[in-house]
PDB file of C-alpha atoms in Angstrom:
ATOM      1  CA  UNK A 243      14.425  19.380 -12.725  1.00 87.00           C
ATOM      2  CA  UNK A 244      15.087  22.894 -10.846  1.00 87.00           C
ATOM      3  CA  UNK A 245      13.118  24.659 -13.395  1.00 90.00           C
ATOM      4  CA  UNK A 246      10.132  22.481 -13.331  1.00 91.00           C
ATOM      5  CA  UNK A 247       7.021  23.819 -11.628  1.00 91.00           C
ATOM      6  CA  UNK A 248       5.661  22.618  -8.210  1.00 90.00           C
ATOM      7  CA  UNK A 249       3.043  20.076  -8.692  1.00 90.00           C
ATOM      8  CA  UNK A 250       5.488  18.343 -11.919  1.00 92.00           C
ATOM      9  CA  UNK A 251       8.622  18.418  -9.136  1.00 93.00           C
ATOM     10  CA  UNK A 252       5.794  16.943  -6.768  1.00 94.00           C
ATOM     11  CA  UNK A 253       4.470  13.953  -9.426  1.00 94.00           C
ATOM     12  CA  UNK A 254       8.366  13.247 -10.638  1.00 95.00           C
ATOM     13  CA  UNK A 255       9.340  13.009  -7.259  1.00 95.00           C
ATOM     14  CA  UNK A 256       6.481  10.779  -6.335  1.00 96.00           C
ATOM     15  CA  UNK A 257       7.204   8.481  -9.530  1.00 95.00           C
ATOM     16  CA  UNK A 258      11.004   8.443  -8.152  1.00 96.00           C
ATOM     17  CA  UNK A 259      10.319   7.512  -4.551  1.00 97.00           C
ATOM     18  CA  UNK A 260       8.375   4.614  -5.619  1.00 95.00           C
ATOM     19  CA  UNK A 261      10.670   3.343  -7.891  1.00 93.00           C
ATOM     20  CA  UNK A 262       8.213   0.574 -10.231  1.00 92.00           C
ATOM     21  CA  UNK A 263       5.536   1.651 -12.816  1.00 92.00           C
ATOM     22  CA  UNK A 264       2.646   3.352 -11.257  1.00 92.00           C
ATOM     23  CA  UNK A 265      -0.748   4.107 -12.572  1.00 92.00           C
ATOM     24  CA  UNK A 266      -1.547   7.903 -13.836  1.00 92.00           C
ATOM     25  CA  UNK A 267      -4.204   8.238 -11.979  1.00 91.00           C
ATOM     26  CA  UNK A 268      -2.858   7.240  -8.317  1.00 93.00           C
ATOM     27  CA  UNK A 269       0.344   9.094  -8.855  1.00 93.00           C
ATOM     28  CA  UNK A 270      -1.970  12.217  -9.562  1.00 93.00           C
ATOM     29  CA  UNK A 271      -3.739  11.434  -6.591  1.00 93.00           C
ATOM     30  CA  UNK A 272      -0.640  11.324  -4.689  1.00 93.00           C
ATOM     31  CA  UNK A 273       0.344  15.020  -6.301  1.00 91.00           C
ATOM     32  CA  UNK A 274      -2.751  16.323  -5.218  1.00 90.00           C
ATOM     33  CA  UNK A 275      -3.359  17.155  -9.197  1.00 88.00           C
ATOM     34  CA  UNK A 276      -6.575  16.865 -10.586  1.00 82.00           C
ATOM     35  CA  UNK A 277      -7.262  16.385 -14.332  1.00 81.00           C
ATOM     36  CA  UNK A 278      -4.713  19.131 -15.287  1.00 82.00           C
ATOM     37  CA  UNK A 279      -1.913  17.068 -14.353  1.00 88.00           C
ATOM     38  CA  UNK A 280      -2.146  15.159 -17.370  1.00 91.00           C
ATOM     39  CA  UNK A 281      -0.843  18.359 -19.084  1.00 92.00           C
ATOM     40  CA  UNK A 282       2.117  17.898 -16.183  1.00 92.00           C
ATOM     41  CA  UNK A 283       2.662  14.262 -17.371  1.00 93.00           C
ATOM     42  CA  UNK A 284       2.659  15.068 -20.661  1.00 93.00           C
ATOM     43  CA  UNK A 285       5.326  17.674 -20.784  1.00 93.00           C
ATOM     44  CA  UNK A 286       7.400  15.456 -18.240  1.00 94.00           C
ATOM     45  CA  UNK A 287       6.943  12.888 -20.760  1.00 94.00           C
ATOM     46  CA  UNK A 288       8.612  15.164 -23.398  1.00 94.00           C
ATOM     47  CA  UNK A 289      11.614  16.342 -21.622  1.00 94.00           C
ATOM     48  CA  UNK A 290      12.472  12.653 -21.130  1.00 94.00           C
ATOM     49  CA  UNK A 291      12.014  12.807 -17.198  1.00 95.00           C
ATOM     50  CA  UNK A 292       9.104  10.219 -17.567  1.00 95.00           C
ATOM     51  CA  UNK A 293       7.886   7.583 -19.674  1.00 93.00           C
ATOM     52  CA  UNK A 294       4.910   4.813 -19.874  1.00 90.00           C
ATOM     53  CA  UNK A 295       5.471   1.652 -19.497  1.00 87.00           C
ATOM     54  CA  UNK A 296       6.168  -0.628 -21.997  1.00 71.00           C
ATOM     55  CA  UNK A 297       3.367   0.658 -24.332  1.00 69.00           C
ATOM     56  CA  UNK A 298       1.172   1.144 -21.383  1.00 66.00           C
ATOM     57  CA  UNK A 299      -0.041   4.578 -21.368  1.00 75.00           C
ATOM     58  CA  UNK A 300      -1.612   4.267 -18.334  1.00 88.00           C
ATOM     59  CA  UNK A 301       1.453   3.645 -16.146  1.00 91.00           C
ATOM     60  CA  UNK A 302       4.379   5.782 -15.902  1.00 94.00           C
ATOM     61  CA  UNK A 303       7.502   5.628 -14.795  1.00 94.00           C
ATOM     62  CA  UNK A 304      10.876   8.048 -13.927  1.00 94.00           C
ATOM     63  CA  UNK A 305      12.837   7.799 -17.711  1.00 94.00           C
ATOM     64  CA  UNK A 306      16.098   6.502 -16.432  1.00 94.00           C
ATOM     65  CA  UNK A 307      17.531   5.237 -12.700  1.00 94.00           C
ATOM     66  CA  UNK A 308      19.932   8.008 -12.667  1.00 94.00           C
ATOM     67  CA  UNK A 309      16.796  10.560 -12.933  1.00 93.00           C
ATOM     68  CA  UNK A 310      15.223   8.878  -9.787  1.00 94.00           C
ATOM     69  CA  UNK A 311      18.043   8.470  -8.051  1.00 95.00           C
ATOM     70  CA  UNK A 312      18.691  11.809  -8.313  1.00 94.00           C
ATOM     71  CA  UNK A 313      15.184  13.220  -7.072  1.00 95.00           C
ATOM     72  CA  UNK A 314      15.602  10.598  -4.031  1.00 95.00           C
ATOM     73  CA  UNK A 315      18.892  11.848  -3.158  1.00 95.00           C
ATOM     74  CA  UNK A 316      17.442  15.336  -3.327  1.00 93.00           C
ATOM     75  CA  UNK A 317      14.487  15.047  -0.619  1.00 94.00           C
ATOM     76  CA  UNK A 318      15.401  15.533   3.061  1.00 94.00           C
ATOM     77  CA  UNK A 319      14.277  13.174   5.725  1.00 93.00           C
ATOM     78  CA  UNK A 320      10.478  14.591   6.424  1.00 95.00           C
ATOM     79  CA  UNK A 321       9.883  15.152   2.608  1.00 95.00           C
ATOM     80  CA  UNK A 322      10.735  11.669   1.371  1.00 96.00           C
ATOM     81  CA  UNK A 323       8.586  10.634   4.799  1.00 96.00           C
ATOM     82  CA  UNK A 324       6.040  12.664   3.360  1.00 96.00           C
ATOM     83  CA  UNK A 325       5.950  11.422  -0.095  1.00 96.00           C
ATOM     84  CA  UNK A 326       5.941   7.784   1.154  1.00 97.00           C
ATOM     85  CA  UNK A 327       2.844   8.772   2.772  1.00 96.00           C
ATOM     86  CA  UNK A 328       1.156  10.583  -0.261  1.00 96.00           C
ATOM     87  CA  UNK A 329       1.850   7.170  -2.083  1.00 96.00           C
ATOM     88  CA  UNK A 330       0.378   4.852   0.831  1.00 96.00           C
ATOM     89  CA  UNK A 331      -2.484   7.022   0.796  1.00 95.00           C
ATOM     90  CA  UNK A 332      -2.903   6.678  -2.569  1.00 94.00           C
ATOM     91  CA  UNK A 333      -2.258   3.327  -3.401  1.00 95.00           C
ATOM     92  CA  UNK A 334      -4.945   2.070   0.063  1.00 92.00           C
ATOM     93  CA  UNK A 335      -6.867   4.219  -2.725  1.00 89.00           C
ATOM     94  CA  UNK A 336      -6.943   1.830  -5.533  1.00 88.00           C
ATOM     95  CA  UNK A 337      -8.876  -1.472  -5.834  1.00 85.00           C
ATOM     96  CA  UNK A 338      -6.746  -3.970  -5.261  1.00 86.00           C
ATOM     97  CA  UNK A 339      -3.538  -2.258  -3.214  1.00 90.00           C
ATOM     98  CA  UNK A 340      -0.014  -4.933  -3.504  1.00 94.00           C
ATOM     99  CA  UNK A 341       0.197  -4.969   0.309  1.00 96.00           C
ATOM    100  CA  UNK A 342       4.457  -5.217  -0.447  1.00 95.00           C
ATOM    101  CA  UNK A 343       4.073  -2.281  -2.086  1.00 95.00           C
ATOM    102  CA  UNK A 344       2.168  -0.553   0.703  1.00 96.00           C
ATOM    103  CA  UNK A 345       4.085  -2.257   3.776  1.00 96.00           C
ATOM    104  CA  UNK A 346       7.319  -0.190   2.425  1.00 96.00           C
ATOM    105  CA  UNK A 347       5.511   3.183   1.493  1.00 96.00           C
ATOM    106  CA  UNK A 348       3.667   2.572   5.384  1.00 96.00           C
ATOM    107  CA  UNK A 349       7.656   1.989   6.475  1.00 95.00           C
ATOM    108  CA  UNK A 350       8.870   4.976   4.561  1.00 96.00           C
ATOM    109  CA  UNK A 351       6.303   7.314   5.798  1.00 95.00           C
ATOM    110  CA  UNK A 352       7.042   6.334   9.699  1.00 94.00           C
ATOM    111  CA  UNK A 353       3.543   4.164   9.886  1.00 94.00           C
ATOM    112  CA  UNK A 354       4.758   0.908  11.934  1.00 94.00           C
ATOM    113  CA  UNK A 355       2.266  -0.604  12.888  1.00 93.00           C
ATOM    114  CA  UNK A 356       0.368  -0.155   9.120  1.00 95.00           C
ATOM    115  CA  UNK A 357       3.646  -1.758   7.283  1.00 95.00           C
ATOM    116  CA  UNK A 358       3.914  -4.479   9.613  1.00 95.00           C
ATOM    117  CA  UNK A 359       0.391  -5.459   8.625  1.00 95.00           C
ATOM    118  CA  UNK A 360       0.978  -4.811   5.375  1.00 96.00           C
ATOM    119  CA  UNK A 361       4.298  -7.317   5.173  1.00 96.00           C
ATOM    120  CA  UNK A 362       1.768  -9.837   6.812  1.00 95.00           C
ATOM    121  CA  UNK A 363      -1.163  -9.773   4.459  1.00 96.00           C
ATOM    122  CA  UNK A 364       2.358  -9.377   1.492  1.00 97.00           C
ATOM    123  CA  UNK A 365       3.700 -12.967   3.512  1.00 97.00           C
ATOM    124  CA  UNK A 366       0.266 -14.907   3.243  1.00 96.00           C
ATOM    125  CA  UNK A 367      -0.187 -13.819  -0.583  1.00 96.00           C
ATOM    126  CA  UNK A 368       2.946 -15.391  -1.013  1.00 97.00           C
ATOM    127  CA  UNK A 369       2.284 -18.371   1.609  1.00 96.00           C
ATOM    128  CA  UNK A 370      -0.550 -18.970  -1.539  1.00 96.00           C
ATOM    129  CA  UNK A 371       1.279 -18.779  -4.313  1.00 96.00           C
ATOM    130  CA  UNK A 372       4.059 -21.112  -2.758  1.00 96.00           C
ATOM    131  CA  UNK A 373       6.682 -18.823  -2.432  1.00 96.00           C
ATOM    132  CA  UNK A 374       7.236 -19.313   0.802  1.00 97.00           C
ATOM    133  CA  UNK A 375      11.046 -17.824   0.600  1.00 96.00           C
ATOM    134  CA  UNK A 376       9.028 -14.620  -0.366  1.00 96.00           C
ATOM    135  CA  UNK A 377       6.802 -15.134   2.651  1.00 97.00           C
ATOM    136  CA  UNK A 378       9.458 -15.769   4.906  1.00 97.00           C
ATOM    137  CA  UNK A 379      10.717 -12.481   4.113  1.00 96.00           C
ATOM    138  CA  UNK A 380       7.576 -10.920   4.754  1.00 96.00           C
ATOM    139  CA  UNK A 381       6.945 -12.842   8.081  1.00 96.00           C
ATOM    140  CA  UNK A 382      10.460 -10.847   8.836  1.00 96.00           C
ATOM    141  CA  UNK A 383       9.587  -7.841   8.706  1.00 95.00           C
ATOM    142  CA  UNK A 384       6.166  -7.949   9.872  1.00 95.00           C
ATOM    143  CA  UNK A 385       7.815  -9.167  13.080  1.00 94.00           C
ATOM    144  CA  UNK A 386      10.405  -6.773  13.006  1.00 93.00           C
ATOM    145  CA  UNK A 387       8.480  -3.606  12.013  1.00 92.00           C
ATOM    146  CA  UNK A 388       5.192  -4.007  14.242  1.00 84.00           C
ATOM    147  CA  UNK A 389       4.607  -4.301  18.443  1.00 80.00           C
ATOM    148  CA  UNK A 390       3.051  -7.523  18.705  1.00 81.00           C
ATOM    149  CA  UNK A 391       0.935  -8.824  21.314  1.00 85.00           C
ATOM    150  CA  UNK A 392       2.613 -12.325  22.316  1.00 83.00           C
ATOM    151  CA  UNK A 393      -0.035 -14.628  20.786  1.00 85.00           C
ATOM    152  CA  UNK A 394       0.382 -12.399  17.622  1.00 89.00           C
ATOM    153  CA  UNK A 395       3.594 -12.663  17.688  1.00 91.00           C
ATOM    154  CA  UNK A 396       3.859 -16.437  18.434  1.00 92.00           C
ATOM    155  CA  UNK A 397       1.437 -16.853  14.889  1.00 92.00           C
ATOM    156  CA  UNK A 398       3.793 -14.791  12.920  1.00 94.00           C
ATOM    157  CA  UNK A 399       6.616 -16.454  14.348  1.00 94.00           C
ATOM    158  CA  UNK A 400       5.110 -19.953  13.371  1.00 95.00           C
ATOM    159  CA  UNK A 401       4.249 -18.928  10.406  1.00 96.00           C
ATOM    160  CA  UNK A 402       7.678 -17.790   9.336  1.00 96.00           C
ATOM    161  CA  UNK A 403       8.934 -21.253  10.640  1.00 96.00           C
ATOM    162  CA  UNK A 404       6.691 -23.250   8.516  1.00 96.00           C
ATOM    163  CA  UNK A 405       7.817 -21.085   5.584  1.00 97.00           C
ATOM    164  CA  UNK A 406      11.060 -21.843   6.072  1.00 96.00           C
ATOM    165  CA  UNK A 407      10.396 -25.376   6.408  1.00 96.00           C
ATOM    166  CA  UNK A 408       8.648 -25.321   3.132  1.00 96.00           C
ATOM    167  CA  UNK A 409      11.050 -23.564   1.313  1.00 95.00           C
ATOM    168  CA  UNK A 410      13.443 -26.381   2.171  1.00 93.00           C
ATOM    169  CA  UNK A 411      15.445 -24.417   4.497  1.00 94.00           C
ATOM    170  CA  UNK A 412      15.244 -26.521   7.491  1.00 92.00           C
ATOM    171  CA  UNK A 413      18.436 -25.137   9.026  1.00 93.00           C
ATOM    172  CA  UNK A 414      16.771 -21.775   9.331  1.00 95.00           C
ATOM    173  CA  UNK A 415      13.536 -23.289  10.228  1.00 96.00           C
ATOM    174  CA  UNK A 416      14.872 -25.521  12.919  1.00 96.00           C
ATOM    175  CA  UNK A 417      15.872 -22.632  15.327  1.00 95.00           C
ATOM    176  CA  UNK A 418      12.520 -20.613  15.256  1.00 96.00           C
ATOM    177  CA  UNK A 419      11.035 -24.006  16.185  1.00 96.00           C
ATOM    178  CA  UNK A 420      12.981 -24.271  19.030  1.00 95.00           C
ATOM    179  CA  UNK A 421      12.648 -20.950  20.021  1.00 94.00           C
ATOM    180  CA  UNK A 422       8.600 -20.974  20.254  1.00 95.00           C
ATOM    181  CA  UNK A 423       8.937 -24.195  21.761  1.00 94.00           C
ATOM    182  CA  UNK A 424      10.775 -22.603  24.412  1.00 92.00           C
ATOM    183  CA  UNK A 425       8.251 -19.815  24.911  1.00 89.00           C
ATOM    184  CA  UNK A 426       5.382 -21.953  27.870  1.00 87.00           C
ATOM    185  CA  UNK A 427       3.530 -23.123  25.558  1.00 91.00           C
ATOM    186  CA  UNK A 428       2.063 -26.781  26.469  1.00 92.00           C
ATOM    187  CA  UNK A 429       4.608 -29.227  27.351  1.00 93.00           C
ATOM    188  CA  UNK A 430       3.051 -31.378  24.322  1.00 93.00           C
ATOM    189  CA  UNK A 431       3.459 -28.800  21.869  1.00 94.00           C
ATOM    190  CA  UNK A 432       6.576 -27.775  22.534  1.00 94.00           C
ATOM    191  CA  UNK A 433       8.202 -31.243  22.344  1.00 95.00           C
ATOM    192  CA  UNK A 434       6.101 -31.650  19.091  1.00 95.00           C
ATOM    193  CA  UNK A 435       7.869 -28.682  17.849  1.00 96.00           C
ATOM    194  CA  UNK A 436      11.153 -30.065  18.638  1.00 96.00           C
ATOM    195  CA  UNK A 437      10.323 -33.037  17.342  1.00 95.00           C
ATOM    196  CA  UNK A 438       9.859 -31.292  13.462  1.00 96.00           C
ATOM    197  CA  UNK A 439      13.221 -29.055  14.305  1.00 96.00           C
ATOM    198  CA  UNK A 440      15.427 -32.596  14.685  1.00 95.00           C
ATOM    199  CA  UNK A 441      13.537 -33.941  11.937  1.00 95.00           C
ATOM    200  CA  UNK A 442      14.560 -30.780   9.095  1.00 95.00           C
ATOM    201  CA  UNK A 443      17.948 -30.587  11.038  1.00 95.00           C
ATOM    202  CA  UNK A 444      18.379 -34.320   9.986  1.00 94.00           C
ATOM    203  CA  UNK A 445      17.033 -34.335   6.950  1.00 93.00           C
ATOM    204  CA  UNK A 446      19.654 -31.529   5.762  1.00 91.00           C
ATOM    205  CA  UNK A 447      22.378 -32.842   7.031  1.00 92.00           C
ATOM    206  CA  UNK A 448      23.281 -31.029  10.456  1.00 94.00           C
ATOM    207  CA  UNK A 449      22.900 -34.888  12.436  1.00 93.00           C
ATOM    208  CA  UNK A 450      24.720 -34.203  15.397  1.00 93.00           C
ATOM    209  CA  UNK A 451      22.654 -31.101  16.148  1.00 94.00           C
ATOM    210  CA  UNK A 452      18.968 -33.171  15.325  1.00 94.00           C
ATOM    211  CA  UNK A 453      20.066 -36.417  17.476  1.00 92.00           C
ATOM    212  CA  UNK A 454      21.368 -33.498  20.237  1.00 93.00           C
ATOM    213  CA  UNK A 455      17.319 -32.479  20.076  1.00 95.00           C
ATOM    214  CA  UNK A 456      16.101 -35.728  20.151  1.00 93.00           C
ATOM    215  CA  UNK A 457      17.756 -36.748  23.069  1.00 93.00           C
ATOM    216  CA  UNK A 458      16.174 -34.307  24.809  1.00 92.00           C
ATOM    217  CA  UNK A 459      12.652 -35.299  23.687  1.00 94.00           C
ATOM    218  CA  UNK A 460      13.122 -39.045  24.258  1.00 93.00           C
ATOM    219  CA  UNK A 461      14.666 -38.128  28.071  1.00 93.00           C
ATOM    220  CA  UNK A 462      11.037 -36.653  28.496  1.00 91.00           C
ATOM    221  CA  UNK A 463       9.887 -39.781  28.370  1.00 90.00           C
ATOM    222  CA  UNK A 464      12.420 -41.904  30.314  1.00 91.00           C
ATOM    223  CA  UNK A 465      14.221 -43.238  26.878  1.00 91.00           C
ATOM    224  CA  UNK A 466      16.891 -42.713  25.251  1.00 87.00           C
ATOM    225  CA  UNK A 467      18.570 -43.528  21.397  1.00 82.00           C
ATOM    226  CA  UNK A 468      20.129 -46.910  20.889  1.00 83.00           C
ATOM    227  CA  UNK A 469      23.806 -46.736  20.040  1.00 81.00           C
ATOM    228  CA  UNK A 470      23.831 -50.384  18.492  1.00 88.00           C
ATOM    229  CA  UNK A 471      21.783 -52.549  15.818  1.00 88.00           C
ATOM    230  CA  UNK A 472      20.921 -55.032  18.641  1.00 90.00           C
ATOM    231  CA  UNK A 473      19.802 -52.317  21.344  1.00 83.00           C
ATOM    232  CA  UNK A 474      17.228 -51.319  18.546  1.00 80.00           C
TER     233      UNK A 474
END
């Protein structure tokens, strides 16, 4: 790898940082090469430091893990931020960008505020699809990577709670419930919200903490739970 020239140390170390197959033509982008870096692929390709994909010529990848591990362990703190950023650039580039793709090159590269959107777009992909452990994730970091205004952050912070909820993880889902309901929002809302958090709490088992929560709710309103079949 020493002895390879500075654009095909550039591309390899692109291919590396990203870690998953990646088209020819945005990792040449990303190099700055134009159409002689195909000659640069090609004689990466044949010192087994790259490969295509699965019979895919037009996607490459770094030949083994210990290759890009190596390159990644090699690049100091501004040059792998810099390389993240060649690839975000590059891949906002392309027709159809992954957004989870781009949230962590925005991270790597020091853009906040670009991989927190990112992650959000990333969560409601996966909000679509149903995989709403996926999109929890996502809600996650968008939260925890961008400075949100506090409506935005009260959306994304509902939005992770109802993907929670539908992933059947009402124990998670319960407490970010409570939280926003504890944020001065509408007095309705809020006790709507705790409402849903007793009902997942009961519903996977924690009982004592859901009829804790309900109590509250039905004091509200002057009532209280029945502790025998003929008070109900």
């Amino acid at each position: 790898v020493s002895d390879l020239p500075e654009g095909s140390r550039r591309l390899l170390e692109l291919a590396a940082v990203d870690g998953q197959p990646l088209s020819i033509a945005t990792v040449l982008d990303g190099a700055g090469l134009g159409p002689e870096g195909h000659r640069s692929i090609d004689a990466l390709k044949s010192r087994n430091l790259l490969r295509s994909c699965g019979g895919d010529d037009d996607r490459v990848e770094c030949y083994h893990d210990r290759i890009r591990e190596l390159l990644v362990s090699e690049l100091d703190g501004d040059a792998l931020r810099e390389r993240h950023g060649a690839l975000a650039r590059a891949l906002e580039d392309t027709e159809a960008p992954d957004p989870e793709r781009l949230s962590r090159h925005f991270e790597g590269a020091g853009r906040w505020i670009d991989a927190s959107r990112s992650a959000e777009e990333a969560a409601r992909l996966a909000d679509e699809k149903l995989a709403f452990e996926r999109a929890a994730q996502h809600y996650r970091r968008a939260l925890a990577l961008g400075n949100h205004e506090a409506e935005s952050s009260l959306t994304l912070r509902s939005r992770l709670a109802d993907a929670l909820a539908n992933a059947g993880l009402g124990w998670e889902a319960a407490p970010e419930y409570l939280s926003i309901a504890e944020t001065g929002i509408p007095r309705l809302e809020s006790l709507k919200l705790k409402c849903r958090a007793a009902r997942l709490l009961l519903a996977t088992g924690y009982f004592e903490e859901g009829c804790t929560i309900l109590d509250e709710v039905l004091a509200e309103f002057g009532m209280r739970v029945t502790t025998t079949p003929w008070g109900a």
